[in-house]
Amino acid sequence: AGHGVEECPACDAGGYSFKHGSPGGPERRRVARIEGKFLHLIFSPRGGIEGVLLEHDGRPVQLVFEKHDELSPLRFEPLRGGQDVVVEARPAGPSAKGDAEHPVFDHVRLISVDGLKPVRPKAAGAAYQGVVARLNYARHGAANGVVLDTGDFIHIRPDGMARLRLRVGDEVAADGDAQLLSTGAGWAVEATRVNGKKLSA
């Protein structure tokens, strides 16, 4: 049986729990929540990571990344075979190149690994670089960080923002521990160093 927060008996098929897309929308627009085990990465002919293979209900399921998706490979690359994962994906549908040997889905986002939100380990050097697209604000209204054109949110805290005086258009190179944003569009970085300056804990 499928698993997930949005079960739909009318559209549950193949052991996957589907969310509805637009009302009356085609099956290919529905998003499936898949719980399974990570098996291994899948490589492209050029050596890049173009997807992963999972095990769901005892059978393989292939997730395919979008061609220009640079974040998804980074999220799956550290995983080890056998780890429990929960993902959202859309059925890929038939291919003009022939039949698949197992179900194939277009990857949407990685929800959890071993029951925890995906985390990107701290890396040496400036792991997060980009241009400030907008400022972010704390609940009391003070700027507490920046959102880069890469989609990453660099949390600097109001005292750090006052010290750095970052503005839209500034280049930023930051380092720190990070976890995936709830939108899946980037990383939330607890900055320890920004543009070569160490921040207070």
mmCIF file of C-alpha atoms in Angstrom:
data_model
loop_
_atom_site.group_PDB
_atom_site.id
_atom_site.type_symbol
_atom_site.label_atom_id
_atom_site.label_comp_id
_atom_site.label_asym_id
_atom_site.label_seq_id
_atom_site.Cartn_x
_atom_site.Cartn_y
_atom_site.Cartn_z
ATOM 1 C CA ALA A 1 0.000 0.000 0.000
ATOM 2 C CA GLY A 2 1.124 3.542 -0.548
ATOM 3 C CA HIS A 3 2.230 5.830 2.236
ATOM 4 C CA GLY A 4 1.972 9.555 2.732
ATOM 5 C CA VAL A 5 0.053 12.416 4.207
ATOM 6 C CA GLU A 6 -2.266 12.811 1.258
ATOM 7 C CA GLU A 7 -3.715 9.381 0.533
ATOM 8 C CA CYS A 8 -6.194 9.201 -2.332
ATOM 9 C CA PRO A 9 -7.809 5.773 -2.857
ATOM 10 C CA ALA A 10 -9.269 6.867 -6.190
ATOM 11 C CA CYS A 11 -5.871 7.660 -7.670
ATOM 12 C CA ASP A 12 -3.552 5.362 -5.686
ATOM 13 C CA ALA A 13 -1.864 2.978 -8.096
ATOM 14 C CA GLY A 14 1.160 0.716 -8.011
ATOM 15 C CA GLY A 15 1.690 1.244 -4.278
ATOM 16 C CA TYR A 16 2.284 4.984 -4.648
ATOM 17 C CA SER A 17 0.272 7.650 -2.859
ATOM 18 C CA PHE A 18 -0.675 10.437 -5.266
ATOM 19 C CA LYS A 19 -1.484 14.066 -4.633
ATOM 20 C CA HIS A 20 -3.924 15.618 -7.036
ATOM 21 C CA GLY A 21 -2.548 18.147 -9.501
ATOM 22 C CA SER A 22 -4.985 20.577 -11.021
ATOM 23 C CA PRO A 23 -8.625 19.416 -10.736
ATOM 24 C CA GLY A 24 -9.228 16.861 -13.438
ATOM 25 C CA GLY A 25 -5.589 17.153 -14.510
ATOM 26 C CA PRO A 26 -3.843 14.315 -16.326
ATOM 27 C CA GLU A 27 -2.213 11.505 -14.369
ATOM 28 C CA ARG A 28 1.244 12.722 -15.349
ATOM 29 C CA ARG A 29 0.696 15.933 -13.343
ATOM 30 C CA ARG A 30 -0.019 14.100 -10.099
ATOM 31 C CA VAL A 31 2.790 13.952 -7.571
ATOM 32 C CA ALA A 32 3.496 10.615 -5.899
ATOM 33 C CA ARG A 33 4.973 10.284 -2.425
ATOM 34 C CA ILE A 34 7.337 7.305 -2.456
ATOM 35 C CA GLU A 35 8.885 5.704 0.621
ATOM 36 C CA GLY A 36 11.713 3.273 0.013
ATOM 37 C CA LYS A 37 15.400 2.503 0.344
ATOM 38 C CA PHE A 38 18.192 4.220 -1.547
ATOM 39 C CA LEU A 39 20.085 1.713 -3.704
ATOM 40 C CA HIS A 40 22.564 3.688 -5.818
ATOM 41 C CA LEU A 41 23.193 6.653 -8.104
ATOM 42 C CA ILE A 42 22.557 6.457 -11.855
ATOM 43 C CA PHE A 43 25.171 8.024 -14.141
ATOM 44 C CA SER A 44 24.800 9.753 -17.490
ATOM 45 C CA PRO A 45 27.008 8.808 -20.471
ATOM 46 C CA ARG A 46 29.148 11.868 -19.658
ATOM 47 C CA GLY A 47 29.681 10.774 -16.062
ATOM 48 C CA GLY A 48 27.235 13.102 -14.335
ATOM 49 C CA ILE A 49 24.515 11.992 -11.928
ATOM 50 C CA GLU A 50 21.198 11.911 -13.778
ATOM 51 C CA GLY A 51 19.109 9.984 -11.266
ATOM 52 C CA VAL A 52 18.932 7.347 -8.541
ATOM 53 C CA LEU A 53 17.522 3.875 -8.057
ATOM 54 C CA LEU A 54 15.335 3.166 -5.037
ATOM 55 C CA GLU A 55 13.681 0.025 -3.724
ATOM 56 C CA HIS A 56 9.963 0.419 -3.039
ATOM 57 C CA ASP A 57 7.791 -2.494 -1.897
ATOM 58 C CA GLY A 58 10.509 -4.935 -2.934
ATOM 59 C CA ARG A 59 11.017 -3.666 -6.475
ATOM 60 C CA PRO A 60 13.280 -1.062 -8.098
ATOM 61 C CA VAL A 61 12.011 2.426 -8.853
ATOM 62 C CA GLN A 62 14.062 4.888 -10.921
ATOM 63 C CA LEU A 63 14.079 8.641 -10.248
ATOM 64 C CA VAL A 64 15.265 10.891 -13.078
ATOM 65 C CA PHE A 65 16.589 14.412 -12.438
ATOM 66 C CA GLU A 66 15.911 17.333 -14.760
ATOM 67 C CA LYS A 67 18.838 17.963 -17.126
ATOM 68 C CA HIS A 68 19.868 21.258 -15.530
ATOM 69 C CA ASP A 69 19.086 20.279 -11.930
ATOM 70 C CA GLU A 70 22.335 20.808 -10.028
ATOM 71 C CA LEU A 71 20.939 20.551 -6.491
ATOM 72 C CA SER A 72 19.352 17.084 -6.541
ATOM 73 C CA PRO A 73 22.609 15.195 -7.257
ATOM 74 C CA LEU A 74 24.230 16.995 -4.311
ATOM 75 C CA ARG A 75 21.418 15.860 -2.018
ATOM 76 C CA PHE A 76 21.668 12.196 -2.992
ATOM 77 C CA GLU A 77 25.438 11.904 -3.496
ATOM 78 C CA PRO A 78 26.303 11.429 0.221
ATOM 79 C CA LEU A 79 23.706 8.671 0.745
ATOM 80 C CA ARG A 80 24.650 5.063 1.376
ATOM 81 C CA GLY A 81 22.843 2.041 0.024
ATOM 82 C CA GLY A 82 20.023 0.906 2.320
ATOM 83 C CA GLN A 83 19.161 4.295 3.819
ATOM 84 C CA ASP A 84 15.439 5.008 4.099
ATOM 85 C CA VAL A 85 14.244 7.881 1.933
ATOM 86 C CA VAL A 86 10.966 9.631 1.236
ATOM 87 C CA VAL A 87 10.629 11.483 -2.070
ATOM 88 C CA GLU A 88 8.023 13.198 -4.190
ATOM 89 C CA ALA A 89 8.031 12.449 -7.926
ATOM 90 C CA ARG A 90 5.815 12.442 -11.016
ATOM 91 C CA PRO A 91 5.264 9.356 -13.216
ATOM 92 C CA ALA A 92 7.482 9.765 -16.278
ATOM 93 C CA GLY A 93 5.079 8.111 -18.702
ATOM 94 C CA PRO A 94 5.935 6.036 -21.791
ATOM 95 C CA SER A 95 9.185 6.746 -23.651
ATOM 96 C CA ALA A 96 9.618 6.771 -27.414
ATOM 97 C CA LYS A 97 12.934 4.963 -26.854
ATOM 98 C CA GLY A 98 11.267 1.788 -25.591
ATOM 99 C CA ASP A 99 9.844 0.088 -22.517
ATOM 100 C CA ALA A 100 11.361 0.539 -19.066
ATOM 101 C CA GLU A 101 12.457 -2.414 -16.941
ATOM 102 C CA HIS A 102 10.909 -0.825 -13.833
ATOM 103 C CA PRO A 103 8.735 2.190 -12.883
ATOM 104 C CA VAL A 104 10.341 5.533 -13.800
ATOM 105 C CA PHE A 105 9.511 8.850 -12.125
ATOM 106 C CA ASP A 106 10.620 12.437 -12.660
ATOM 107 C CA HIS A 107 12.141 13.552 -9.369
ATOM 108 C CA VAL A 108 10.449 16.492 -7.619
ATOM 109 C CA ARG A 109 12.117 16.658 -4.200
ATOM 110 C CA LEU A 110 13.789 14.660 -1.460
ATOM 111 C CA ILE A 111 11.698 14.932 1.712
ATOM 112 C CA SER A 112 13.672 12.935 4.270
ATOM 113 C CA VAL A 113 16.586 10.551 4.821
ATOM 114 C CA ASP A 114 16.279 8.037 7.664
ATOM 115 C CA GLY A 115 13.367 10.098 8.971
ATOM 116 C CA LEU A 116 15.336 13.349 9.067
ATOM 117 C CA LYS A 117 15.314 16.414 6.845
ATOM 118 C CA PRO A 118 18.164 16.251 4.283
ATOM 119 C CA VAL A 119 21.317 18.011 5.476
ATOM 120 C CA ARG A 120 24.306 19.153 3.456
ATOM 121 C CA PRO A 121 27.507 18.691 5.488
ATOM 122 C CA LYS A 122 29.793 21.597 6.169
ATOM 123 C CA ALA A 123 32.458 21.904 3.481
ATOM 124 C CA ALA A 124 35.888 23.511 3.494
ATOM 125 C CA GLY A 125 36.117 26.921 1.870
ATOM 126 C CA ALA A 126 33.216 29.001 0.607
ATOM 127 C CA ALA A 127 30.655 26.300 -0.133
ATOM 128 C CA TYR A 128 27.842 28.712 -1.021
ATOM 129 C CA GLN A 129 28.448 31.478 -3.537
ATOM 130 C CA GLY A 130 26.207 33.818 -5.470
ATOM 131 C CA VAL A 131 24.767 37.304 -5.782
ATOM 132 C CA VAL A 132 22.321 38.779 -3.276
ATOM 133 C CA ALA A 133 18.840 38.667 -4.835
ATOM 134 C CA ARG A 134 16.988 39.989 -1.777
ATOM 135 C CA LEU A 135 17.266 40.487 1.958
ATOM 136 C CA ASN A 136 15.538 38.268 4.501
ATOM 137 C CA TYR A 137 14.001 39.616 7.706
ATOM 138 C CA ALA A 138 13.572 38.352 11.260
ATOM 139 C CA ARG A 139 10.108 38.347 12.857
ATOM 140 C CA HIS A 140 10.813 41.698 14.513
ATOM 141 C CA GLY A 141 11.664 43.305 11.160
ATOM 142 C CA ALA A 142 15.455 43.462 11.198
ATOM 143 C CA ALA A 143 17.407 42.025 8.253
ATOM 144 C CA ASN A 144 18.844 38.686 9.353
ATOM 145 C CA GLY A 145 20.317 37.321 6.138
ATOM 146 C CA VAL A 146 20.249 37.247 2.360
ATOM 147 C CA VAL A 147 18.790 35.054 -0.376
ATOM 148 C CA LEU A 148 21.218 34.442 -3.244
ATOM 149 C CA ASP A 149 20.439 34.111 -6.935
ATOM 150 C CA THR A 150 21.196 30.399 -6.464
ATOM 151 C CA GLY A 151 18.171 30.079 -4.159
ATOM 152 C CA ASP A 152 20.284 29.580 -1.029
ATOM 153 C CA PHE A 153 19.331 31.470 2.147
ATOM 154 C CA ILE A 154 22.373 32.668 4.090
ATOM 155 C CA HIS A 155 21.370 33.244 7.721
ATOM 156 C CA ILE A 156 23.687 35.900 9.146
ATOM 157 C CA ARG A 157 21.631 37.343 12.064
ATOM 158 C CA PRO A 158 20.924 41.067 12.497
ATOM 159 C CA ASP A 159 24.266 41.850 14.167
ATOM 160 C CA GLY A 160 26.122 40.166 11.321
ATOM 161 C CA MET A 161 24.060 42.028 8.732
ATOM 162 C CA ALA A 162 24.846 45.329 10.433
ATOM 163 C CA ARG A 163 28.527 44.495 10.316
ATOM 164 C CA LEU A 164 28.622 43.239 6.718
ATOM 165 C CA ARG A 165 26.185 45.811 5.244
ATOM 166 C CA LEU A 166 25.177 43.520 2.403
ATOM 167 C CA ARG A 167 22.904 44.888 -0.313
ATOM 168 C CA VAL A 168 21.096 43.503 -3.339
ATOM 169 C CA GLY A 169 23.631 42.842 -6.091
ATOM 170 C CA ASP A 170 26.564 42.171 -3.744
ATOM 171 C CA GLU A 171 28.598 39.014 -4.284
ATOM 172 C CA VAL A 172 28.605 36.588 -1.364
ATOM 173 C CA ALA A 173 30.814 33.627 -0.520
ATOM 174 C CA ALA A 174 29.637 31.874 2.645
ATOM 175 C CA ASP A 175 30.441 28.771 4.641
ATOM 176 C CA GLY A 176 28.488 26.947 7.335
ATOM 177 C CA ASP A 177 26.235 24.016 8.114
ATOM 178 C CA ALA A 178 23.089 23.813 6.023
ATOM 179 C CA GLN A 179 19.785 22.044 5.659
ATOM 180 C CA LEU A 180 17.396 21.885 2.758
ATOM 181 C CA LEU A 181 14.853 24.709 2.508
ATOM 182 C CA SER A 182 11.231 23.591 2.861
ATOM 183 C CA THR A 183 10.662 24.735 -0.729
ATOM 184 C CA GLY A 184 13.380 22.381 -1.963
ATOM 185 C CA ALA A 185 14.804 25.260 -4.029
ATOM 186 C CA GLY A 186 18.039 25.742 -2.120
ATOM 187 C CA TRP A 187 19.827 25.481 1.225
ATOM 188 C CA ALA A 188 19.360 27.301 4.528
ATOM 189 C CA VAL A 189 22.913 28.065 5.640
ATOM 190 C CA GLU A 190 23.822 28.928 9.234
ATOM 191 C CA ALA A 191 26.747 31.096 8.199
ATOM 192 C CA THR A 192 30.001 30.906 10.144
ATOM 193 C CA ARG A 193 32.042 32.908 7.632
ATOM 194 C CA VAL A 194 30.910 35.371 4.934
ATOM 195 C CA ASN A 195 33.245 36.996 2.417
ATOM 196 C CA GLY A 196 36.225 35.956 4.497
ATOM 197 C CA LYS A 197 34.872 37.401 7.760
ATOM 198 C CA LYS A 198 34.189 35.078 10.675
ATOM 199 C CA LEU A 199 30.811 35.541 12.349
ATOM 200 C CA SER A 200 30.166 35.267 16.076
ATOM 201 C CA ALA A 201 28.255 32.160 17.191
#
